[in-house]
Amino acid sequence: MQTFLPIVLTLILIAAAILTVHLRDLIAAIAASSVISLIASIFFYLLQAPDVAMTEAAVGVGLTTAIFVITVRKTRRYEE
Amino acid sequence: MKKVLALASLAVIGFVLVSTLRLVPFGVNKMNPQVAERYLREGVARTGSVNIVTAIVVNYRGFDTLGEVTVLFLAATGLGAVLFDKRGKRTQRTPASLIVKSAALILFPLIVLLGAYVFVHGHLTPGGGFQGGVIIATGFLLMYMAFRSYDVSHTWLMAIESLAGTTFVVLGLLGLVYGRSFLYNFLPLGTANAVFSAGVIPLIYVAIGLKVGSELTGILDHLMETIR
Amino acid sequence: MLDPVLLIALPLLTAFLVPLVRRAWRPLGEALPLLTLLFDLALAISYVPRALEKPIVVIIAGWRPPLGINLTIGPLGIFMAVMILFVAVLVAIYSIWYIRVEPKERYCMLCLMLVTGSLGMVLTGDIFNLFVFMEITSISAYALTAFIRDRDGSEAAFKYLIIGSLASNFFLLGVVLIYSSTGTLNMADLAAKMPSVDPRIAVPAVILMVVGLGVESEMFPLNGWAPDAYSMAPTPIGAVFGAIVVKGAVYALARMLYTIFNFQGVIHFLVIMGIVTLLMGEMAALRQRQIKRMLAFSSIGQMGLILVALGLGTAGGLVAALFHMLNHALLKALLFLTAGYLVYHSGSKEIADMDGMGRRVPLLAVAFSIGAFGIMGLPPLNGFWSKFLVISETVKAHYVAIAALALVGSVIEAVYYLRVVGRLFFKPADERVRAARLPVSAFVSLGLLVVAVVVIGLYPGWVMHVLQPAAHELLDKSFYIHSVLGP
Amino acid sequence: MVYYVAALSLILIGTYAVLTKKNIVKIVLGLSIAETGVNLLLITIGYVKGRTAPIFSDPSFRPEKMVDPVPQALVLTAIVIGLAVTALALAIVIRLYDHHKTLNIEKIRQLKW
């Protein structure tokens, strides 16, 4: 479990990163990027950095995603 | 063409980074006995903060944190400048359902309370001014999402932001007056693991928490209020 | 004796307070930024004698380096600080009348924080703190570029922001690599530990950091943001870019390469980068039709010259580089600020529309010509001495071919500046342009700049008195280490 | 080891997005991915196997059994700076969309890039 979990999470992380770059629907891409932040925050926790994990969870998953979504709402949802 | 170029340069960067990081072993103690290990050994006794990360952020490297607070303030100011004449009525948002509304009403005070708890206990538990401030801002985000006409007073946001920033710098200057240097921890350290301990650290963290919370709320508000 | 940390703490305090004070009493709120900058300038000048004698090490939060962050105010740092503050004060005076786009209050705050950021960059003794202050400088620069909020301004700001943030990411990556192998972030401590670090880690770290700083210091392939940002930002901000932002980054580059790493190979590499930057900048400037774009490319060219002199690695070369930095800051500020009013009075950004402005607004045209002659290197203006020094030192260091190329660059520069000056004075004026008077704020700031340019040109010895210890500070690593960490 | 892989791939993928993508929101997303990667790398470097977080919440905790606290403090700063840059970038994106009615950088491009 100790070694297995990071490997699986890394795979999901890379997949989410590729999806973020690839998806043409910006809302979906933003969702994928918030998955990246979520996994990064789990990693921070696993690496014994609870302060950073908390910040990344609040900033990366919460606020950054929110301001991205607001921006997309104000502009255009699909990449052309 | 552009893609090939980008991929080629990325390959170079990746190769350099991989070959460099092979020399940096994972999970091995790389701490400098004069710096990081001293923080761990002496931190609690000399700063009164049980959380060493907080001790570093607010005390040892407090000047960085002042810079960091300035960066956020700068972002809020810059955002206001860039979106200056685009303010107006908010875009018509679809009204949230009753469930969301009532949940928001119940959750909002709890979230703000949690944020306040996090920044007051920054020197004892994980978390601190930034985390607390961000949590408070998410509380306001929830209110914005739940209620169509929810609005925060700009005068108040600005006043809190300004006062909190001033408090931080003034605490630093008091360190200069009563101690030996800027940001010097001039209050008694108290007993470790108590809320009222660690001298100025909790005070600074409360100031940071209020500042970050009001700044981020201001940023959200600015973004939400721009006309499309 | 006031603590030198006030140099940074006071502007920050003012920036935080401005919104409140403005609500309470508007005139004070408007005057406060300028007053703070003036006070800061006086404070910085008052430290000059002490800093020349022995670097002032300011301890923050009561922790001696390497535990805490410290400011190191040596000859070099105080020279940069005085230069930055002098230009900042003049730009602030100039802006009083010039900037009428709202929100003025935010403009003042952003400018104030930009100045604070670059002051922090030149005074700090900690590498991560340098990164934080660099971000303060560049984020305020991004916001100021977009300040006019027109199409091109936003685009230029976006471009600048993307290139700049990517670069600062690289810089941070370099910091990470260095931290991983030394465990410290204090510059003096790093300098002491660097010789024992595996070069296979240190060299990539240097490259990453040079790339990170290269963007702000307009080094050759990384300077794509500069012309747009210079020409699309409000005019005083163009002067600020040329005189403050870029100079802070060059300082950081010099500090990094000389004090911390000191790899001869990397330092000499700057000569090549510099000469390429110089020639590319001058060639591009020759082709420009808009006056602010031309000045921007000319600024890139001058930065190339400074990089050449920095890369020589000799005491004379460093003195020349620092002297040219000062002169370029003054001259480019003068040129940009006059260009602002030339554009304002002629109603067009194009050089072609400025025919005969010399008769309509003679003072302005004379000030512009002084700037142009100075930057071309005509005696007895200040630019002559530093250009002469740079080229003679390059020859002394046996880079004869480079010196010849630099001369070619200067000739190109003379061509395009003389073209503008000629148009200002010898072309018939457009009937629509009426004679105009300069507002007092512009008169004061331009007048002071002209006086500075002429005085330094006549008495270069005064500046050299400061520059020699500053160059010595860069070259003598152990002196820096000892003055920070103690013997 | 696997953390290095994760951090590096985030840095590379993020930079790739910044360099090649045409949509400006995507470019900003790429920037924030790359930043997350650098932060993860920094924390990974400070980690020591078998040690705990640097918080003395229990008096029995020993300093010899804790990970490096400095990178954690640096990352806290870096995350907040990243948030600030992202917010400003998105404000400029809104401005750009306002002027050009598109998010495609090739259609926006008026100045020479």
mmCIF file of C-alpha atoms in Angstrom, chain B residues 13 16-17 19-21 23-24 30-32 34-36 38-39 42 46-47 58-64 66-71 73-85 87 154-155 158-159 161-163 165-170 173 176 180-185 211 215 222, chain C residues 3 5-6 8-10 12-13 15-20 23 59-63 66-69 71 102-103 105-107 109-110 113-114 124 126-130 132-133 135-137 139-140 142-143 146-147 149 170 173 177 179-186 189 193 198 200-201 204 208:
data_model
loop_
_atom_site.group_PDB
_atom_site.id
_atom_site.type_symbol
_atom_site.label_atom_id
_atom_site.label_comp_id
_atom_site.label_asym_id
_atom_site.label_seq_id
_atom_site.Cartn_x
_atom_site.Cartn_y
_atom_site.Cartn_z
ATOM 1 C CA ILE B 13 14.736 20.677 -20.422
ATOM 2 C CA VAL B 16 18.663 18.160 -18.118
ATOM 3 C CA LEU B 17 16.249 17.964 -15.201
ATOM 4 C CA SER B 19 19.969 13.901 -15.267
ATOM 5 C CA THR B 20 20.263 16.507 -12.531
ATOM 6 C CA LEU B 21 17.648 14.976 -10.273
ATOM 7 C CA LEU B 23 22.020 13.163 -8.327
ATOM 8 C CA VAL B 24 19.471 14.276 -5.732
ATOM 9 C CA LYS B 30 19.683 16.633 3.009
ATOM 10 C CA MET B 31 19.195 19.104 5.814
ATOM 11 C CA ASN B 32 21.846 21.666 6.531
ATOM 12 C CA GLN B 34 23.284 25.146 10.392
ATOM 13 C CA VAL B 35 19.887 25.949 8.937
ATOM 14 C CA ALA B 36 17.054 23.431 8.726
ATOM 15 C CA ARG B 38 18.647 24.277 13.806
ATOM 16 C CA TYR B 39 15.080 25.335 13.082
ATOM 17 C CA GLU B 42 15.720 25.338 18.587
ATOM 18 C CA ARG B 46 13.225 30.290 20.569
ATOM 19 C CA THR B 47 9.974 31.210 18.819
ATOM 20 C CA VAL B 58 6.157 34.128 10.263
ATOM 21 C CA ASN B 59 9.350 34.554 12.177
ATOM 22 C CA TYR B 60 12.578 33.270 10.649
ATOM 23 C CA ARG B 61 11.547 34.126 7.107
ATOM 24 C CA GLY B 62 8.892 36.653 8.011
ATOM 25 C CA PHE B 63 10.194 39.073 5.434
ATOM 26 C CA ASP B 64 9.227 36.646 2.669
ATOM 27 C CA LEU B 66 5.496 40.286 4.065
ATOM 28 C CA GLY B 67 6.466 40.090 0.402
ATOM 29 C CA GLU B 68 3.914 37.377 -0.199
ATOM 30 C CA VAL B 69 1.131 39.420 1.396
ATOM 31 C CA THR B 70 2.204 42.272 -0.836
ATOM 32 C CA VAL B 71 1.958 40.026 -3.888
ATOM 33 C CA PHE B 73 -2.432 42.827 -2.381
ATOM 34 C CA LEU B 74 -0.803 43.648 -5.679
ATOM 35 C CA ALA B 75 -2.920 41.087 -7.501
ATOM 36 C CA ALA B 76 -6.080 42.517 -5.972
ATOM 37 C CA THR B 77 -5.015 46.066 -6.852
ATOM 38 C CA GLY B 78 -3.939 45.100 -10.349
ATOM 39 C CA LEU B 79 -7.133 43.159 -10.959
ATOM 40 C CA GLY B 80 -9.124 46.171 -9.879
ATOM 41 C CA ALA B 81 -7.125 48.368 -12.230
ATOM 42 C CA VAL B 82 -7.452 46.007 -15.187
ATOM 43 C CA LEU B 83 -11.183 45.478 -14.738
ATOM 44 C CA PHE B 84 -11.807 49.030 -13.570
ATOM 45 C CA ASP B 85 -14.617 50.236 -15.808
ATOM 46 C CA ARG B 87 -18.122 46.838 -13.148
ATOM 47 C CA HIS B 154 -16.461 47.251 -0.813
ATOM 48 C CA THR B 155 -15.681 49.915 1.728
ATOM 49 C CA MET B 158 -10.968 47.716 1.552
ATOM 50 C CA ALA B 159 -10.818 48.912 5.134
ATOM 51 C CA GLU B 161 -7.507 44.784 3.849
ATOM 52 C CA SER B 162 -5.782 48.066 4.451
ATOM 53 C CA LEU B 163 -5.869 47.851 8.234
ATOM 54 C CA GLY B 165 -1.705 45.101 6.042
ATOM 55 C CA THR B 166 -0.880 48.112 8.146
ATOM 56 C CA THR B 167 -1.039 45.989 11.288
ATOM 57 C CA PHE B 168 1.507 43.579 9.864
ATOM 58 C CA VAL B 169 3.982 46.313 8.992
ATOM 59 C CA VAL B 170 3.380 48.165 12.247
ATOM 60 C CA LEU B 173 8.168 48.243 13.110
ATOM 61 C CA LEU B 176 12.324 47.523 15.533
ATOM 62 C CA ARG B 180 16.555 44.768 17.819
ATOM 63 C CA SER B 181 15.251 44.395 14.296
ATOM 64 C CA PHE B 182 12.303 44.575 11.959
ATOM 65 C CA LEU B 183 9.711 41.838 12.639
ATOM 66 C CA TYR B 184 11.491 40.987 15.881
ATOM 67 C CA ASN B 185 9.348 38.884 18.183
ATOM 68 C CA LYS B 211 -6.011 40.372 4.864
ATOM 69 C CA GLU B 215 -8.371 40.309 -0.600
ATOM 70 C CA HIS B 222 -14.413 41.855 -8.930
ATOM 71 C CA ASP C 3 17.251 51.262 10.317
ATOM 72 C CA VAL C 5 14.924 48.168 6.483
ATOM 73 C CA LEU C 6 12.695 51.250 6.406
ATOM 74 C CA ILE C 8 11.470 48.715 2.014
ATOM 75 C CA ALA C 9 9.045 48.736 4.924
ATOM 76 C CA LEU C 10 7.893 52.335 4.525
ATOM 77 C CA LEU C 12 4.906 48.946 1.709
ATOM 78 C CA LEU C 13 3.200 50.605 4.645
ATOM 79 C CA ALA C 15 0.891 51.242 -0.267
ATOM 80 C CA PHE C 16 -1.312 49.493 2.292
ATOM 81 C CA LEU C 17 -2.427 52.796 3.784
ATOM 82 C CA VAL C 18 -3.149 54.786 0.620
ATOM 83 C CA PRO C 19 -6.760 53.568 0.163
ATOM 84 C CA LEU C 20 -7.619 54.405 3.766
ATOM 85 C CA ARG C 23 -10.970 58.144 2.076
ATOM 86 C CA ILE C 59 19.224 41.561 10.294
ATOM 87 C CA ILE C 60 15.508 40.912 10.071
ATOM 88 C CA ALA C 61 13.440 39.338 12.838
ATOM 89 C CA GLY C 62 16.510 39.048 15.022
ATOM 90 C CA TRP C 63 18.009 35.989 13.327
ATOM 91 C CA PRO C 66 21.975 32.068 7.458
ATOM 92 C CA LEU C 67 19.054 31.433 9.838
ATOM 93 C CA GLY C 68 17.064 34.494 8.939
ATOM 94 C CA ILE C 69 16.783 36.822 5.993
ATOM 95 C CA LEU C 71 19.623 42.815 3.769
ATOM 96 C CA GLU C 102 -8.613 56.435 -13.697
ATOM 97 C CA PRO C 103 -8.057 54.661 -11.281
ATOM 98 C CA GLU C 105 -5.039 55.710 -6.839
ATOM 99 C CA ARG C 106 -4.335 52.190 -8.051
ATOM 100 C CA TYR C 107 -1.728 53.507 -10.442
ATOM 101 C CA MET C 109 -0.085 51.971 -5.446
ATOM 102 C CA LEU C 110 1.160 49.766 -8.267
ATOM 103 C CA MET C 113 5.025 48.508 -5.071
ATOM 104 C CA LEU C 114 7.048 48.177 -8.248
ATOM 105 C CA THR C 124 18.205 41.517 -0.176
ATOM 106 C CA ASP C 126 18.576 35.899 0.385
ATOM 107 C CA ILE C 127 17.937 34.110 -2.842
ATOM 108 C CA PHE C 128 14.320 33.119 -2.235
ATOM 109 C CA ASN C 129 13.589 36.585 -0.972
ATOM 110 C CA LEU C 130 15.024 37.815 -4.254
ATOM 111 C CA VAL C 132 9.627 37.066 -3.966
ATOM 112 C CA PHE C 133 10.681 40.645 -4.671
ATOM 113 C CA GLU C 135 7.582 38.622 -8.411
ATOM 114 C CA ILE C 136 6.407 41.828 -6.749
ATOM 115 C CA THR C 137 8.254 43.853 -9.366
ATOM 116 C CA ILE C 139 3.412 41.447 -11.205
ATOM 117 C CA SER C 140 3.098 45.192 -10.762
ATOM 118 C CA TYR C 142 2.167 43.271 -15.741
ATOM 119 C CA ALA C 143 -0.681 45.180 -14.178
ATOM 120 C CA ALA C 146 -2.481 46.639 -18.959
ATOM 121 C CA PHE C 147 -3.327 49.862 -17.192
ATOM 122 C CA ARG C 149 -7.008 48.770 -20.872
ATOM 123 C CA PHE C 170 12.475 28.370 -14.151
ATOM 124 C CA LEU C 173 13.401 25.547 -10.247
ATOM 125 C CA LEU C 177 18.155 22.612 -7.260
ATOM 126 C CA TYR C 179 18.655 24.274 -2.073
ATOM 127 C CA SER C 180 18.721 20.537 -2.612
ATOM 128 C CA SER C 181 22.500 20.519 -2.675
ATOM 129 C CA THR C 182 23.408 23.194 -0.133
ATOM 130 C CA GLY C 183 20.460 23.379 2.251
ATOM 131 C CA THR C 184 20.703 27.131 2.542
ATOM 132 C CA LEU C 185 19.228 30.142 0.792
ATOM 133 C CA ASN C 186 21.415 32.926 2.095
ATOM 134 C CA ASP C 189 26.344 31.213 2.723
ATOM 135 C CA LYS C 193 29.336 26.576 -0.113
ATOM 136 C CA ASP C 198 28.703 19.008 -7.654
ATOM 137 C CA ARG C 200 26.489 18.604 -12.494
ATOM 138 C CA ILE C 201 23.848 20.169 -10.232
ATOM 139 C CA PRO C 204 21.866 23.390 -14.673
ATOM 140 C CA LEU C 208 17.805 27.918 -15.151
#
